[in-house]
PDB file of C-alpha atoms in Angstrom:
ATOM      1  CA  MET A1031     226.006 246.721 -34.254  1.00 44.00           C
ATOM      2  CA  SER A1032     222.978 245.068 -33.380  1.00 53.00           C
ATOM      3  CA  ASN A1033     219.839 247.317 -33.315  1.00 55.00           C
ATOM      4  CA  SER A1034     218.426 245.496 -30.269  1.00 65.00           C
ATOM      5  CA  SER A1035     221.776 246.122 -28.297  1.00 69.00           C
ATOM      6  CA  SER A1036     221.481 249.658 -29.107  1.00 73.00           C
ATOM      7  CA  ASN A1037     217.790 250.071 -27.946  1.00 75.00           C
ATOM      8  CA  ASP A1038     218.705 248.095 -24.797  1.00 74.00           C
ATOM      9  CA  LEU A1039     221.309 250.497 -23.898  1.00 77.00           C
ATOM     10  CA  ARG A1040     218.832 253.477 -24.746  1.00 76.00           C
ATOM     11  CA  ASN A1041     216.233 251.999 -22.641  1.00 78.00           C
ATOM     12  CA  ILE A1042     218.301 251.973 -19.626  1.00 77.00           C
ATOM     13  CA  GLY A1043     219.523 255.190 -20.062  1.00 78.00           C
ATOM     14  CA  LEU A1044     223.109 254.710 -21.260  1.00 79.00           C
ATOM     15  CA  LYS A1045     224.789 256.323 -24.120  1.00 85.00           C
ATOM     16  CA  VAL A1046     225.494 253.882 -26.959  1.00 84.00           C
ATOM     17  CA  THR A1047     229.048 253.464 -27.442  1.00 86.00           C
ATOM     18  CA  GLY A1048     231.318 250.957 -29.428  1.00 87.00           C
ATOM     19  CA  PRO A1049     232.624 249.408 -26.187  1.00 88.00           C
ATOM     20  CA  ARG A1050     229.393 249.130 -24.438  1.00 90.00           C
ATOM     21  CA  ILE A1051     227.767 247.433 -27.749  1.00 90.00           C
ATOM     22  CA  LYS A1052     230.609 245.077 -28.300  1.00 93.00           C
ATOM     23  CA  ILE A1053     230.509 243.915 -24.555  1.00 94.00           C
ATOM     24  CA  LEU A1054     226.814 243.451 -24.581  1.00 92.00           C
ATOM     25  CA  GLU A1055     226.775 241.644 -27.639  1.00 93.00           C
ATOM     26  CA  LEU A1056     229.469 239.190 -26.379  1.00 95.00           C
ATOM     27  CA  PHE A1057     226.838 238.406 -23.553  1.00 94.00           C
ATOM     28  CA  TYR A1058     224.181 237.984 -25.960  1.00 92.00           C
ATOM     29  CA  GLN A1059     226.156 235.764 -28.101  1.00 93.00           C
ATOM     30  CA  HIS A1060     226.958 233.376 -25.330  1.00 91.00           C
ATOM     31  CA  PRO A1061     223.877 232.968 -23.256  1.00 85.00           C
ATOM     32  CA  GLY A1062     224.486 231.176 -20.060  1.00 86.00           C
ATOM     33  CA  ALA A1063     228.137 232.009 -19.933  1.00 90.00           C
ATOM     34  CA  HIS A1064     230.136 233.483 -17.064  1.00 91.00           C
ATOM     35  CA  PHE A1065     232.898 235.958 -17.919  1.00 93.00           C
ATOM     36  CA  SER A1066     235.404 237.695 -15.797  1.00 92.00           C
ATOM     37  CA  ALA A1067     236.564 241.124 -16.882  1.00 94.00           C
ATOM     38  CA  ASP A1068     239.859 239.477 -18.050  1.00 93.00           C
ATOM     39  CA  ASP A1069     237.767 236.987 -20.117  1.00 93.00           C
ATOM     40  CA  VAL A1070     235.598 239.694 -21.789  1.00 96.00           C
ATOM     41  CA  TYR A1071     238.881 241.719 -22.548  1.00 96.00           C
ATOM     42  CA  MET A1072     240.896 238.730 -23.937  1.00 95.00           C
ATOM     43  CA  THR A1073     237.787 237.583 -26.127  1.00 95.00           C
ATOM     44  CA  LEU A1074     237.390 241.033 -27.597  1.00 95.00           C
ATOM     45  CA  SER A1075     241.181 241.611 -28.195  1.00 94.00           C
ATOM     46  CA  LYS A1076     241.260 238.171 -30.052  1.00 94.00           C
ATOM     47  CA  GLU A1077     238.366 239.520 -32.282  1.00 92.00           C
ATOM     48  CA  GLY A1078     240.650 242.570 -32.957  1.00 92.00           C
ATOM     49  CA  ILE A1079     238.524 244.932 -31.117  1.00 91.00           C
ATOM     50  CA  ASP A1080     240.622 247.774 -29.511  1.00 90.00           C
ATOM     51  CA  ILE A1081     239.363 248.026 -25.804  1.00 92.00           C
ATOM     52  CA  GLY A1082     241.104 248.871 -22.643  1.00 93.00           C
ATOM     53  CA  LEU A1083     240.793 246.765 -19.507  1.00 94.00           C
ATOM     54  CA  ALA A1084     239.591 249.656 -17.357  1.00 95.00           C
ATOM     55  CA  THR A1085     236.893 250.366 -19.986  1.00 94.00           C
ATOM     56  CA  VAL A1086     235.902 246.746 -19.884  1.00 96.00           C
ATOM     57  CA  TYR A1087     235.706 246.991 -15.846  1.00 95.00           C
ATOM     58  CA  ARG A1088     233.785 250.218 -16.066  1.00 94.00           C
ATOM     59  CA  VAL A1089     231.116 248.832 -18.511  1.00 95.00           C
ATOM     60  CA  LEU A1090     230.675 245.592 -16.576  1.00 96.00           C
ATOM     61  CA  THR A1091     229.969 247.761 -13.437  1.00 95.00           C
ATOM     62  CA  GLN A1092     227.674 250.008 -15.458  1.00 93.00           C
ATOM     63  CA  PHE A1093     225.832 246.825 -16.795  1.00 94.00           C
ATOM     64  CA  GLU A1094     225.453 245.486 -13.168  1.00 94.00           C
ATOM     65  CA  GLN A1095     224.162 248.512 -12.009  1.00 92.00           C
ATOM     66  CA  ALA A1096     221.578 248.897 -14.663  1.00 91.00           C
ATOM     67  CA  GLY A1097     220.467 245.255 -13.986  1.00 90.00           C
ATOM     68  CA  ILE A1098     221.753 243.901 -17.386  1.00 91.00           C
ATOM     69  CA  LEU A1099     224.360 241.716 -15.765  1.00 94.00           C
ATOM     70  CA  LEU A1100     224.816 239.838 -12.512  1.00 93.00           C
ATOM     71  CA  ARG A1101     227.838 239.704 -10.566  1.00 93.00           C
ATOM     72  CA  ASN A1102     229.147 236.441  -8.659  1.00 90.00           C
ATOM     73  CA  HIS A1103     232.106 235.699  -6.710  1.00 87.00           C
ATOM     74  CA  PHE A1104     233.093 232.184  -6.727  1.00 83.00           C
ATOM     75  CA  GLU A1105     235.919 231.210  -4.336  1.00 75.00           C
ATOM     76  CA  SER A1106     237.569 228.379  -5.966  1.00 65.00           C
ATOM     77  CA  GLY A1107     239.670 227.041  -8.783  1.00 57.00           C
ATOM     78  CA  THR A1108     240.537 229.641 -11.454  1.00 57.00           C
ATOM     79  CA  THR A1109     237.846 231.930 -10.332  1.00 54.00           C
ATOM     80  CA  GLU A1110     238.885 232.486  -6.954  1.00 57.00           C
ATOM     81  CA  GLY A1111     238.710 236.258  -6.072  1.00 66.00           C
ATOM     82  CA  LYS A1112     237.494 237.075  -9.249  1.00 79.00           C
ATOM     83  CA  ALA A1113     234.066 238.804 -10.058  1.00 88.00           C
ATOM     84  CA  ILE A1114     232.340 236.895 -12.809  1.00 90.00           C
ATOM     85  CA  PHE A1115     229.444 238.219 -14.737  1.00 95.00           C
ATOM     86  CA  GLU A1116     226.549 236.522 -16.472  1.00 94.00           C
ATOM     87  CA  LEU A1117     223.490 237.848 -18.471  1.00 92.00           C
ATOM     88  CA  ASN A1118     220.449 238.649 -16.105  1.00 91.00           C
ATOM     89  CA  GLU A1119     217.911 236.450 -17.723  1.00 87.00           C
ATOM     90  CA  GLY A1120     215.438 237.128 -14.885  1.00 85.00           C
ATOM     91  CA  ALA A1121     215.286 233.554 -13.620  1.00 87.00           C
ATOM     92  CA  HIS A1122     216.659 232.387 -10.479  1.00 89.00           C
ATOM     93  CA  HIS A1123     219.345 229.455 -10.903  1.00 91.00           C
ATOM     94  CA  ASP A1124     222.288 228.051  -8.674  1.00 92.00           C
ATOM     95  CA  HIS A1125     225.819 227.250  -9.813  1.00 91.00           C
ATOM     96  CA  LEU A1126     228.170 224.329  -9.934  1.00 91.00           C
ATOM     97  CA  VAL A1127     231.619 225.436  -9.990  1.00 88.00           C
ATOM     98  CA  CYS A1128     234.609 223.239 -10.939  1.00 86.00           C
ATOM     99  CA  LEU A1129     237.653 223.142  -8.753  1.00 85.00           C
ATOM    100  CA  ASP A1130     240.011 221.836 -11.514  1.00 82.00           C
ATOM    101  CA  CYS A1131     239.275 224.603 -14.145  1.00 80.00           C
ATOM    102  CA  GLY A1132     236.868 227.252 -12.558  1.00 80.00           C
ATOM    103  CA  HIS A1133     234.143 226.325 -15.282  1.00 83.00           C
ATOM    104  CA  VAL A1134     230.673 227.109 -13.983  1.00 87.00           C
ATOM    105  CA  GLU A1135     227.367 225.171 -14.766  1.00 88.00           C
ATOM    106  CA  GLU A1136     223.783 226.626 -14.011  1.00 90.00           C
ATOM    107  CA  PHE A1137     221.094 224.390 -12.798  1.00 92.00           C
ATOM    108  CA  VAL A1138     217.572 224.590 -11.231  1.00 93.00           C
ATOM    109  CA  ASP A1139     216.355 222.291  -8.713  1.00 95.00           C
ATOM    110  CA  ALA A1140     212.733 222.772  -7.241  1.00 94.00           C
ATOM    111  CA  ALA A1141     213.450 220.338  -4.385  1.00 96.00           C
ATOM    112  CA  ILE A1142     216.350 222.459  -3.356  1.00 95.00           C
ATOM    113  CA  GLU A1143     214.528 225.491  -3.493  1.00 93.00           C
ATOM    114  CA  THR A1144     211.606 224.269  -1.500  1.00 95.00           C
ATOM    115  CA  ARG A1145     214.081 222.715   1.059  1.00 96.00           C
ATOM    116  CA  GLN A1146     215.877 226.151   1.446  1.00 95.00           C
ATOM    117  CA  HIS A1147     212.437 227.898   2.349  1.00 95.00           C
ATOM    118  CA  GLU A1148     211.484 225.228   4.691  1.00 96.00           C
ATOM    119  CA  ILE A1149     214.775 225.703   6.599  1.00 96.00           C
ATOM    120  CA  ALA A1150     214.303 229.349   6.724  1.00 96.00           C
ATOM    121  CA  THR A1151     210.914 229.224   8.027  1.00 96.00           C
ATOM    122  CA  LYS A1152     211.762 226.556  10.527  1.00 97.00           C
ATOM    123  CA  LEU A1153     214.542 228.926  11.972  1.00 97.00           C
ATOM    124  CA  GLY A1154     212.313 231.810  11.979  1.00 96.00           C
ATOM    125  CA  PHE A1155     213.310 233.530   8.822  1.00 96.00           C
ATOM    126  CA  LYS A1156     211.544 234.655   5.626  1.00 94.00           C
ATOM    127  CA  LEU A1157     213.881 233.994   2.895  1.00 91.00           C
ATOM    128  CA  GLN A1158     214.326 237.138   0.559  1.00 91.00           C
ATOM    129  CA  ASP A1159     216.984 236.023  -1.511  1.00 88.00           C
ATOM    130  CA  HIS A1160     219.925 233.528  -1.632  1.00 89.00           C
ATOM    131  CA  ALA A1161     222.920 232.352  -3.713  1.00 88.00           C
ATOM    132  CA  LEU A1162     224.074 228.596  -3.687  1.00 91.00           C
ATOM    133  CA  ALA A1163     227.323 227.563  -5.289  1.00 89.00           C
ATOM    134  CA  LEU A1164     228.376 224.061  -5.168  1.00 91.00           C
ATOM    135  CA  TYR A1165     232.214 223.361  -5.460  1.00 90.00           C
ATOM    136  CA  ALA A1166     233.171 219.971  -7.212  1.00 90.00           C
ATOM    137  CA  THR A1167     235.879 218.393  -9.344  1.00 88.00           C
ATOM    138  CA  CYS A1168     234.839 217.206 -12.612  1.00 84.00           C
ATOM    139  CA  SER A1169     234.437 213.624 -13.139  1.00 84.00           C
ATOM    140  CA  LYS A1170     233.832 213.716 -17.019  1.00 80.00           C
ATOM    141  CA  LYS A1171     236.380 211.989 -19.080  1.00 79.00           C
ATOM    142  CA  ASN A1172     237.192 214.337 -21.851  1.00 79.00           C
ATOM    143  CA  CYS A1173     236.062 217.523 -20.190  1.00 75.00           C
ATOM    144  CA  LYS A1174     236.612 220.156 -22.793  1.00 75.00           C
ATOM    145  CA  ASN A1175     236.981 222.643 -19.759  1.00 71.00           C
ATOM    146  CA  LYS A1176     240.092 220.874 -18.174  1.00 67.00           C
ATOM    147  CA  PRO A1177     243.133 222.828 -18.872  1.00 61.00           C
TER     148      PRO A1177
END
């Protein structure tokens, strides 16, 4: 158990439990990764960690409510209809989702951000927040994410 993980949980007012520590450490070990509850459950199960799927769902929801994780719903490929979680690293980014395998790539593009604000202003809005997900098929030869 990582001391920083324990401190992070205490700082947000959550009791330090084995499942919470294991799930938090999974996200810390894979920065930039996007996991469904099933992904978290299967990954921890493969590591020999005995944790129920209901517990995984509950902890992910608690972490989202505490601001540790962000929840996304990508409506395409293998992610359709599933909540996908990622570590909240505080910086805005957008997503590119593969239609073939559901792999998610994060990207930041200042020109896109500027253009979105310009469009909102032109239409009489002050942009408060947004989420951009682009859906595409992978054109990489030897893509490691293809099934």
